[in-house]
PDB file of C-alpha atoms in Angstrom:
ATOM      1  CA  VAL A1255      94.074  50.122  23.109  1.00  0.00           C
ATOM      2  CA  ARG A1256      96.173  48.170  25.464  1.00  0.00           C
ATOM      3  CA  ARG A1257      94.541  47.697  29.172  1.00  0.00           C
ATOM      4  CA  TYR A1258      96.733  47.084  32.262  1.00  0.00           C
ATOM      5  CA  GLU A1259      96.103  46.312  35.994  1.00  0.00           C
ATOM      6  CA  VAL A1260      98.433  47.421  39.002  1.00  0.00           C
ATOM      7  CA  TRP A1261      99.920  44.512  40.477  1.00  0.00           C
ATOM      8  CA  ASN A1262     101.738  44.564  43.734  1.00  0.00           C
ATOM      9  CA  SER A1263     103.946  41.804  44.202  1.00  0.00           C
ATOM     10  CA  GLY A1264     107.411  42.358  44.257  1.00  0.00           C
ATOM     11  CA  GLU A1265     108.305  40.916  41.066  1.00  0.00           C
ATOM     12  CA  GLY A1266     106.610  43.983  38.809  1.00  0.00           C
ATOM     13  CA  PHE A1267     104.141  46.652  39.033  1.00  0.00           C
ATOM     14  CA  MET A1268     101.871  46.235  36.359  1.00  0.00           C
ATOM     15  CA  GLU A1269     100.635  43.120  33.508  1.00  0.00           C
ATOM     16  CA  PRO A1270      98.079  43.318  31.008  1.00  0.00           C
ATOM     17  CA  VAL A1271      94.750  42.303  32.015  1.00  0.00           C
ATOM     18  CA  ARG A1272      95.356  39.136  30.679  1.00  0.00           C
ATOM     19  CA  ARG A1273      97.790  36.783  32.381  1.00  0.00           C
ATOM     20  CA  HIS A1274     100.308  34.266  31.264  1.00  0.00           C
ATOM     21  CA  ALA A1275     101.044  31.679  33.837  1.00  0.00           C
ATOM     22  CA  GLY A1276     105.099  31.514  34.138  1.00  0.00           C
ATOM     23  CA  ARG A1277     105.276  35.293  33.396  1.00  0.00           C
ATOM     24  CA  ASP A1278     109.429  36.243  34.590  1.00  0.00           C
ATOM     25  CA  ARG A1279     110.276  39.368  36.248  1.00  0.00           C
ATOM     26  CA  SER A1280     111.582  40.904  32.920  1.00  0.00           C
ATOM     27  CA  ALA A1281     108.452  40.693  31.512  1.00  0.00           C
ATOM     28  CA  ASP A1282     106.647  42.185  33.504  1.00  0.00           C
ATOM     29  CA  LEU A1283     109.078  45.359  33.040  1.00  0.00           C
ATOM     30  CA  GLU A1284     108.893  45.164  29.412  1.00  0.00           C
ATOM     31  CA  ALA A1285     104.939  45.093  30.051  1.00  0.00           C
ATOM     32  CA  LEU A1286     105.738  48.439  32.065  1.00  0.00           C
ATOM     33  CA  LEU A1287     108.390  50.440  29.577  1.00  0.00           C
ATOM     34  CA  ASP A1288     106.035  49.518  26.506  1.00  0.00           C
ATOM     35  CA  LEU A1289     103.084  51.133  28.468  1.00  0.00           C
ATOM     36  CA  TYR A1290     105.005  54.211  28.935  1.00  0.00           C
ATOM     37  CA  GLU A1291     106.625  53.521  25.635  1.00  0.00           C
ATOM     38  CA  ILE A1292     110.117  53.612  26.439  1.00  0.00           C
ATOM     39  CA  THR A1293     112.815  52.055  24.654  1.00  0.00           C
ATOM     40  CA  ASP A1294     116.003  51.229  24.611  1.00  0.00           C
ATOM     41  CA  ALA A1295     116.897  53.890  23.095  1.00  0.00           C
ATOM     42  CA  ASP A1296     114.993  56.296  25.785  1.00  0.00           C
ATOM     43  CA  LEU A1297     116.956  54.882  28.478  1.00  0.00           C
ATOM     44  CA  GLU A1298     120.309  54.815  26.943  1.00  0.00           C
ATOM     45  CA  ARG A1299     119.723  59.086  25.915  1.00  0.00           C
ATOM     46  CA  VAL A1300     118.315  59.188  29.717  1.00  0.00           C
ATOM     47  CA  ARG A1301     122.028  57.760  30.913  1.00  0.00           C
ATOM     48  CA  ARG A1302     123.787  60.523  28.755  1.00  0.00           C
ATOM     49  CA  PHE A1303     121.543  63.489  30.171  1.00  0.00           C
ATOM     50  CA  GLY A1304     122.039  61.936  33.880  1.00  0.00           C
ATOM     51  CA  GLU A1305     126.261  61.201  32.774  1.00  0.00           C
ATOM     52  CA  GLN A1306     126.559  65.457  33.033  1.00  0.00           C
ATOM     53  CA  ALA A1307     123.165  65.853  35.326  1.00  0.00           C
ATOM     54  CA  ARG A1308     124.021  64.140  38.535  1.00  0.00           C
ATOM     55  CA  GLU A1309     127.417  66.034  38.468  1.00  0.00           C
ATOM     56  CA  ARG A1310     124.989  68.881  39.535  1.00  0.00           C
ATOM     57  CA  LEU A1311     122.840  67.530  41.259  1.00  0.00           C
ATOM     58  CA  ASP A1312     123.220  69.699  44.559  1.00  0.00           C
ATOM     59  CA  GLU A1313     122.458  72.633  42.616  1.00  0.00           C
ATOM     60  CA  TYR A1314     119.479  70.680  41.473  1.00  0.00           C
ATOM     61  CA  ILE A1315     118.287  70.510  45.082  1.00  0.00           C
ATOM     62  CA  ASP A1316     118.675  74.403  45.635  1.00  0.00           C
ATOM     63  CA  ARG A1317     117.006  75.666  42.894  1.00  0.00           C
ATOM     64  CA  PHE A1318     114.378  73.150  43.693  1.00  0.00           C
ATOM     65  CA  TYR A1319     114.187  74.175  47.329  1.00  0.00           C
ATOM     66  CA  ASP A1320     114.495  78.041  46.360  1.00  0.00           C
ATOM     67  CA  TRP A1321     111.330  77.659  44.257  1.00  0.00           C
ATOM     68  CA  LEU A1322     109.794  75.332  47.093  1.00  0.00           C
ATOM     69  CA  GLN A1323     110.328  77.313  50.080  1.00  0.00           C
ATOM     70  CA  THR A1324     107.256  79.684  47.743  1.00  0.00           C
ATOM     71  CA  GLN A1325     104.923  76.723  48.324  1.00  0.00           C
ATOM     72  CA  PRO A1326     102.555  76.997  51.594  1.00  0.00           C
ATOM     73  CA  GLU A1327     103.024  73.342  52.234  1.00  0.00           C
ATOM     74  CA  TYR A1328     106.940  73.859  52.768  1.00  0.00           C
ATOM     75  CA  HIS A1329     105.938  75.641  55.624  1.00  0.00           C
ATOM     76  CA  SER A1330     103.754  72.213  57.081  1.00  0.00           C
ATOM     77  CA  PHE A1331     106.063  69.718  55.812  1.00  0.00           C
ATOM     78  CA  PHE A1332     109.434  70.901  55.629  1.00  0.00           C
ATOM     79  CA  THR A1333     110.181  73.288  59.034  1.00  0.00           C
ATOM     80  CA  ASP A1334     112.365  70.785  60.648  1.00  0.00           C
ATOM     81  CA  ALA A1335     115.800  71.296  59.835  1.00  0.00           C
ATOM     82  CA  ALA A1336     116.927  68.022  60.099  1.00  0.00           C
ATOM     83  CA  LYS A1337     114.582  66.609  58.338  1.00  0.00           C
ATOM     84  CA  LEU A1338     114.952  69.158  55.728  1.00  0.00           C
ATOM     85  CA  ALA A1339     118.700  67.690  55.492  1.00  0.00           C
ATOM     86  CA  ARG A1340     117.471  64.023  55.115  1.00  0.00           C
ATOM     87  CA  VAL A1341     114.632  64.879  52.451  1.00  0.00           C
ATOM     88  CA  LYS A1342     117.677  66.282  50.336  1.00  0.00           C
ATOM     89  CA  ILE A1343     119.981  63.572  50.937  1.00  0.00           C
ATOM     90  CA  GLN A1344     116.870  60.975  49.732  1.00  0.00           C
ATOM     91  CA  GLN A1345     115.697  63.377  47.060  1.00  0.00           C
ATOM     92  CA  LYS A1346     119.452  63.767  45.160  1.00  0.00           C
ATOM     93  CA  ALA A1347     119.358  60.013  45.537  1.00  0.00           C
ATOM     94  CA  TYR A1348     115.789  59.434  43.880  1.00  0.00           C
ATOM     95  CA  TRP A1349     117.185  61.669  40.695  1.00  0.00           C
ATOM     96  CA  SER A1350     120.138  59.614  40.843  1.00  0.00           C
ATOM     97  CA  GLN A1351     119.027  56.483  39.853  1.00  0.00           C
ATOM     98  CA  LEU A1352     116.242  58.098  38.185  1.00  0.00           C
ATOM     99  CA  LEU A1353     118.700  59.431  35.713  1.00  0.00           C
ATOM    100  CA  ALA A1354     121.009  56.139  35.827  1.00  0.00           C
ATOM    101  CA  GLY A1355     118.481  55.036  33.009  1.00  0.00           C
ATOM    102  CA  ARG A1356     117.960  51.789  34.348  1.00  0.00           C
ATOM    103  CA  VAL A1357     114.306  50.234  35.149  1.00  0.00           C
ATOM    104  CA  ASP A1358     114.709  46.611  37.646  1.00  0.00           C
ATOM    105  CA  ALA A1359     112.900  45.388  40.456  1.00  0.00           C
ATOM    106  CA  ASP A1360     115.163  47.788  42.610  1.00  0.00           C
ATOM    107  CA  TYR A1361     114.356  50.723  40.662  1.00  0.00           C
ATOM    108  CA  VAL A1362     110.338  50.039  41.092  1.00  0.00           C
ATOM    109  CA  ALA A1363     110.398  49.002  44.596  1.00  0.00           C
ATOM    110  CA  SER A1364     112.181  52.609  45.536  1.00  0.00           C
ATOM    111  CA  ARG A1365     109.390  54.361  43.569  1.00  0.00           C
ATOM    112  CA  LYS A1366     107.137  52.112  45.545  1.00  0.00           C
ATOM    113  CA  HIS A1367     108.263  53.140  48.809  1.00  0.00           C
ATOM    114  CA  VAL A1368     108.527  56.838  48.018  1.00  0.00           C
ATOM    115  CA  GLY A1369     104.957  55.886  47.109  1.00  0.00           C
ATOM    116  CA  GLN A1370     104.366  55.141  50.541  1.00  0.00           C
ATOM    117  CA  VAL A1371     106.086  57.615  52.262  1.00  0.00           C
ATOM    118  CA  HIS A1372     104.515  60.312  50.571  1.00  0.00           C
ATOM    119  CA  ALA A1373     100.827  58.359  51.450  1.00  0.00           C
ATOM    120  CA  HIS A1374     102.231  57.718  55.191  1.00  0.00           C
ATOM    121  CA  VAL A1375     103.080  61.867  55.266  1.00  0.00           C
ATOM    122  CA  GLY A1376     100.208  62.883  53.728  1.00  0.00           C
ATOM    123  CA  LEU A1377     101.778  65.165  51.074  1.00  0.00           C
ATOM    124  CA  PRO A1378      98.956  66.024  48.588  1.00  0.00           C
ATOM    125  CA  LEU A1379      99.074  64.679  45.168  1.00  0.00           C
ATOM    126  CA  SER A1380      98.784  68.297  43.505  1.00  0.00           C
ATOM    127  CA  VAL A1381     102.108  69.401  45.532  1.00  0.00           C
ATOM    128  CA  TYR A1382     104.069  66.297  43.801  1.00  0.00           C
ATOM    129  CA  PHE A1383     102.720  66.828  40.251  1.00  0.00           C
ATOM    130  CA  ALA A1384     104.186  70.198  40.969  1.00  0.00           C
ATOM    131  CA  ALA A1385     107.240  69.088  42.562  1.00  0.00           C
ATOM    132  CA  MET A1386     107.698  66.663  39.509  1.00  0.00           C
ATOM    133  CA  ALA A1387     107.105  69.411  36.959  1.00  0.00           C
ATOM    134  CA  ARG A1388     109.524  72.025  38.708  1.00  0.00           C
ATOM    135  CA  SER A1389     112.059  69.640  38.655  1.00  0.00           C
ATOM    136  CA  LEU A1390     111.868  68.858  35.263  1.00  0.00           C
ATOM    137  CA  SER A1391     111.948  72.196  34.238  1.00  0.00           C
ATOM    138  CA  ILE A1392     114.997  72.544  36.289  1.00  0.00           C
ATOM    139  CA  LEU A1393     116.842  69.674  34.820  1.00  0.00           C
ATOM    140  CA  THR A1394     115.919  70.013  31.618  1.00  0.00           C
ATOM    141  CA  GLU A1395     116.730  73.951  30.878  1.00  0.00           C
ATOM    142  CA  GLN A1396     118.387  75.187  33.986  1.00  0.00           C
ATOM    143  CA  ILE A1397     120.998  72.371  34.879  1.00  0.00           C
ATOM    144  CA  HIS A1398     121.447  70.460  31.224  1.00  0.00           C
ATOM    145  CA  ASP A1399     124.072  71.907  29.769  1.00  0.00           C
ATOM    146  CA  GLY A1400     123.107  72.772  26.686  1.00  0.00           C
ATOM    147  CA  THR A1401     125.901  70.924  24.722  1.00  0.00           C
ATOM    148  CA  LEU A1402     123.551  68.530  22.830  1.00  0.00           C
ATOM    149  CA  PRO A1403     122.488  69.429  19.384  1.00  0.00           C
ATOM    150  CA  ALA A1404     118.888  70.351  19.170  1.00  0.00           C
ATOM    151  CA  ARG A1405     117.706  67.240  17.498  1.00  0.00           C
ATOM    152  CA  ASP A1406     118.922  65.142  20.115  1.00  0.00           C
ATOM    153  CA  HIS A1407     118.154  67.752  22.379  1.00  0.00           C
ATOM    154  CA  ALA A1408     114.800  67.323  21.726  1.00  0.00           C
ATOM    155  CA  ALA A1409     114.849  63.514  21.979  1.00  0.00           C
ATOM    156  CA  THR A1410     116.807  63.613  24.877  1.00  0.00           C
ATOM    157  CA  ILE A1411     113.667  65.508  27.062  1.00  0.00           C
ATOM    158  CA  ARG A1412     111.457  63.484  25.406  1.00  0.00           C
ATOM    159  CA  SER A1413     113.279  60.385  26.702  1.00  0.00           C
ATOM    160  CA  VAL A1414     113.351  62.067  30.065  1.00  0.00           C
ATOM    161  CA  THR A1415     109.971  62.793  30.100  1.00  0.00           C
ATOM    162  CA  ARG A1416     108.642  59.702  29.636  1.00  0.00           C
ATOM    163  CA  MET A1417     110.813  58.300  32.633  1.00  0.00           C
ATOM    164  CA  ILE A1418     109.565  60.769  34.414  1.00  0.00           C
ATOM    165  CA  HIS A1419     105.695  60.078  33.767  1.00  0.00           C
ATOM    166  CA  LEU A1420     106.995  55.977  34.557  1.00  0.00           C
ATOM    167  CA  ASP A1421     108.303  56.933  37.806  1.00  0.00           C
ATOM    168  CA  SER A1422     105.430  59.302  38.607  1.00  0.00           C
ATOM    169  CA  ALA A1423     102.781  56.251  37.504  1.00  0.00           C
ATOM    170  CA  ILE A1424     104.626  54.290  40.365  1.00  0.00           C
ATOM    171  CA  VAL A1425     104.615  56.448  43.113  1.00  0.00           C
ATOM    172  CA  VAL A1426     100.826  57.653  42.988  1.00  0.00           C
ATOM    173  CA  GLU A1427      99.454  53.809  41.930  1.00  0.00           C
ATOM    174  CA  THR A1428     101.176  53.086  45.401  1.00  0.00           C
ATOM    175  CA  TYR A1429      99.818  56.496  46.923  1.00  0.00           C
ATOM    176  CA  ALA A1430      96.499  55.785  45.243  1.00  0.00           C
ATOM    177  CA  LYS A1431      96.254  52.082  46.481  1.00  0.00           C
ATOM    178  CA  ILE A1432      97.371  52.733  50.255  1.00  0.00           C
ATOM    179  CA  VAL A1433      94.769  55.724  50.626  1.00  0.00           C
ATOM    180  CA  GLY A1434      91.820  53.635  49.042  1.00  0.00           C
ATOM    181  CA  ASP A1435      92.911  50.936  51.387  1.00  0.00           C
ATOM    182  CA  THR A1436      92.891  53.282  54.452  1.00  0.00           C
ATOM    183  CA  ILE A1437      89.633  54.826  53.543  1.00  0.00           C
ATOM    184  CA  MET A1438      87.937  50.719  53.293  1.00  0.00           C
ATOM    185  CA  GLU A1439      89.291  49.817  56.668  1.00  0.00           C
ATOM    186  CA  GLN A1440      87.580  53.779  57.821  1.00  0.00           C
ATOM    187  CA  SER A1441      84.616  52.415  56.252  1.00  0.00           C
ATOM    188  CA  GLN A1442      84.154  49.173  57.734  1.00  0.00           C
ATOM    189  CA  ALA A1443      84.895  50.604  61.204  1.00  0.00           C
ATOM    190  CA  LEU A1444      82.180  52.655  60.472  1.00  0.00           C
ATOM    191  CA  ARG A1445      79.697  49.821  59.232  1.00  0.00           C
ATOM    192  CA  GLU A1446      80.665  48.194  62.644  1.00  0.00           C
ATOM    193  CA  ALA A1447      79.979  51.354  64.640  1.00  0.00           C
ATOM    194  CA  LYS A1448      76.728  51.376  62.876  1.00  0.00           C
ATOM    195  CA  GLU A1449      75.856  47.408  63.200  1.00  0.00           C
ATOM    196  CA  GLN A1450      76.778  48.211  67.213  1.00  0.00           C
ATOM    197  CA  PRO A1451      73.926  50.367  68.204  1.00  0.00           C
ATOM    198  CA  ASP A1452      71.630  48.083  65.672  1.00  0.00           C
ATOM    199  CA  THR A1453      72.432  45.102  68.211  1.00  0.00           C
ATOM    200  CA  ALA A1454      71.617  46.751  70.984  1.00  0.00           C
ATOM    201  CA  ASN A1455      68.318  48.515  69.659  1.00  0.00           C
ATOM    202  CA  ARG A1456      67.552  44.551  68.284  1.00  0.00           C
ATOM    203  CA  ALA A1457      68.321  43.261  71.917  1.00  0.00           C
ATOM    204  CA  LYS A1458      65.889  45.950  73.326  1.00  0.00           C
ATOM    205  CA  SER A1459      63.007  45.064  70.802  1.00  0.00           C
ATOM    206  CA  ARG A1460      63.369  41.290  72.054  1.00  0.00           C
ATOM    207  CA  PHE A1461      63.444  42.618  75.455  1.00  0.00           C
ATOM    208  CA  LEU A1462      61.028  44.702  75.733  1.00  0.00           C
ATOM    209  CA  ALA A1463      58.601  41.930  73.725  1.00  0.00           C
ATOM    210  CA  ASN A1464      59.546  39.437  75.974  1.00  0.00           C
ATOM    211  CA  MET A1465      59.243  41.780  78.532  1.00  0.00           C
ATOM    212  CA  SER A1466      55.621  42.881  77.147  1.00  0.00           C
ATOM    213  CA  HIS A1467      54.256  39.365  77.529  1.00  0.00           C
ATOM    214  CA  GLU A1468      56.166  38.389  80.729  1.00  0.00           C
ATOM    215  CA  LEU A1469      54.634  41.065  82.965  1.00  0.00           C
ATOM    216  CA  ARG A1470      51.392  42.183  81.745  1.00  0.00           C
ATOM    217  CA  THR A1471      50.539  38.336  81.142  1.00  0.00           C
ATOM    218  CA  PRO A1472      50.436  37.650  84.748  1.00  0.00           C
ATOM    219  CA  MET A1473      49.317  40.839  86.344  1.00  0.00           C
ATOM    220  CA  ASN A1474      46.246  40.702  83.527  1.00  0.00           C
ATOM    221  CA  ALA A1475      45.697  37.216  85.119  1.00  0.00           C
ATOM    222  CA  ILE A1476      45.805  38.428  89.222  1.00  0.00           C
ATOM    223  CA  ILE A1477      43.469  41.445  88.289  1.00  0.00           C
ATOM    224  CA  GLY A1478      41.173  38.749  86.325  1.00  0.00           C
ATOM    225  CA  TYR A1479      40.902  36.820  89.449  1.00  0.00           C
ATOM    226  CA  SER A1480      40.648  39.385  92.174  1.00  0.00           C
ATOM    227  CA  GLU A1481      37.372  40.477  90.005  1.00  0.00           C
ATOM    228  CA  MET A1482      36.291  36.594  90.157  1.00  0.00           C
ATOM    229  CA  LEU A1483      36.883  36.698  94.131  1.00  0.00           C
ATOM    230  CA  ILE A1484      34.998  40.331  94.511  1.00  0.00           C
ATOM    231  CA  GLU A1485      32.393  38.690  92.860  1.00  0.00           C
ATOM    232  CA  GLU A1486      32.250  35.462  94.420  1.00  0.00           C
ATOM    233  CA  ALA A1487      32.231  37.419  98.209  1.00  0.00           C
ATOM    234  CA  GLU A1488      29.713  39.603  97.055  1.00  0.00           C
ATOM    235  CA  ASP A1489      27.873  36.153  96.451  1.00  0.00           C
ATOM    236  CA  VAL A1490      28.490  35.232 100.101  1.00  0.00           C
ATOM    237  CA  GLU A1491      28.378  38.641 101.947  1.00  0.00           C
ATOM    238  CA  GLN A1492      32.289  38.465 102.858  1.00  0.00           C
ATOM    239  CA  ASN A1493      32.168  42.072 103.219  1.00  0.00           C
ATOM    240  CA  ASP A1494      36.050  42.132 104.444  1.00  0.00           C
ATOM    241  CA  LEU A1495      37.227  39.908 101.917  1.00  0.00           C
ATOM    242  CA  VAL A1496      35.643  42.365  98.975  1.00  0.00           C
ATOM    243  CA  ALA A1497      37.370  45.334 100.691  1.00  0.00           C
ATOM    244  CA  ASP A1498      40.941  43.575 100.685  1.00  0.00           C
ATOM    245  CA  LEU A1499      40.195  42.157  97.306  1.00  0.00           C
ATOM    246  CA  THR A1500      38.974  45.460  96.156  1.00  0.00           C
ATOM    247  CA  LYS A1501      42.253  46.837  97.066  1.00  0.00           C
ATOM    248  CA  MET A1502      44.267  44.085  95.531  1.00  0.00           C
ATOM    249  CA  ARG A1503      42.310  45.070  91.811  1.00  0.00           C
ATOM    250  CA  ALA A1504      43.697  48.115  92.277  1.00  0.00           C
ATOM    251  CA  ALA A1505      46.619  47.801  92.714  1.00  0.00           C
ATOM    252  CA  GLY A1506      46.895  45.281  90.165  1.00  0.00           C
ATOM    253  CA  ARG A1507      45.679  47.938  87.783  1.00  0.00           C
ATOM    254  CA  HIS A1508      48.458  50.303  88.977  1.00  0.00           C
ATOM    255  CA  LEU A1509      51.170  48.192  88.457  1.00  0.00           C
ATOM    256  CA  LEU A1510      49.798  47.274  85.002  1.00  0.00           C
ATOM    257  CA  SER A1511      49.668  51.027  83.903  1.00  0.00           C
ATOM    258  CA  LEU A1512      53.216  52.204  85.513  1.00  0.00           C
ATOM    259  CA  ILE A1513      54.430  48.632  83.134  1.00  0.00           C
ATOM    260  CA  ASN A1514      52.588  49.787  80.286  1.00  0.00           C
ATOM    261  CA  ASP A1515      54.220  53.279  80.855  1.00  0.00           C
ATOM    262  CA  VAL A1516      57.911  51.859  81.077  1.00  0.00           C
ATOM    263  CA  LEU A1517      57.864  49.544  78.447  1.00  0.00           C
ATOM    264  CA  ASP A1518      56.045  52.711  76.132  1.00  0.00           C
ATOM    265  CA  LEU A1519      58.578  54.479  77.024  1.00  0.00           C
ATOM    266  CA  SER A1520      60.967  52.785  76.538  1.00  0.00           C
ATOM    267  CA  LYS A1521      59.899  51.723  72.955  1.00  0.00           C
ATOM    268  CA  ILE A1522      60.084  55.573  72.232  1.00  0.00           C
ATOM    269  CA  GLU A1523      63.521  56.184  73.621  1.00  0.00           C
TER     270      GLU A1523
END
C-alpha cells in the first residue's frame, strides 16, 4: 500500500513519503492522480460529461439550493441574499473548473482556497460531504442528458466520482490543516496562560522564603538580646530597665507572631 503525506508548498498537494530530489510539479500532480486512480481516460470522460453538464449548471444550482434550504445549516450561513448570490456564482465556477477535467497547479490551488474558506467560516465537514454527495446525484442523475450508452455512462459516473473524491480530499486536507494549526495555537496559548500563574506562584514562594529569613531572623535576635539584657538588669537590680526591656521583649514576640501569621496565611493562599 502506497503511503502519502500532505505537501503544502505551492508546487503540489501530496507526494509519496519517500521524496526524490528534483521532483517537478508534474510529477507531484501525477502522484496525486495516481493516488485516486485517475487516468487520462477518466479525465477525458469528465471533460465529455462536462461539455453538456456545464450548459445546465444554472439548473444544477437551483436544484442544489432547493435541497440546501431543507438543511438547518442553510439558515446559519446563507440568510444574506447578497452573500448567497456571490456563493452561487462561486459554486458555478467551482463546478465548471472540476468538469473541465484538468488537474494542474491552478486547480489544486483553487481547491485549497475552498478548504481555507470553509475552515474560516466554520462550515461543518458533515455538511460539505452531504453537499458533495447531493451535487453528484444532481449532476449524474438529473442534469445528465442520458445520451451515453449504458456502459459509457457507468464509466463516466466512475470517472466523475473519482474526480470528486480527489477534489474533496484537497479541500478536506486543507480544512483539517487549518483547524489543526488553530488547535495547536490555542493549546499553546492555554499553556502560556497556565505558565503565568505558575511563574507568579514560584515568585511568591521565593518571596516568602526570603521574608521568612529576612524578618524572622532579626526579630528572634531582638527578642534574644532583650532577654539577655533583662537578666543583666535584674542582676544589677535596675528595675526600671527591666520593665522597659520586658515591654520590648513582649512587643518583639507580638510582632514575630504577626509575621508568622502573615507568612503562614500567604502559604495557605
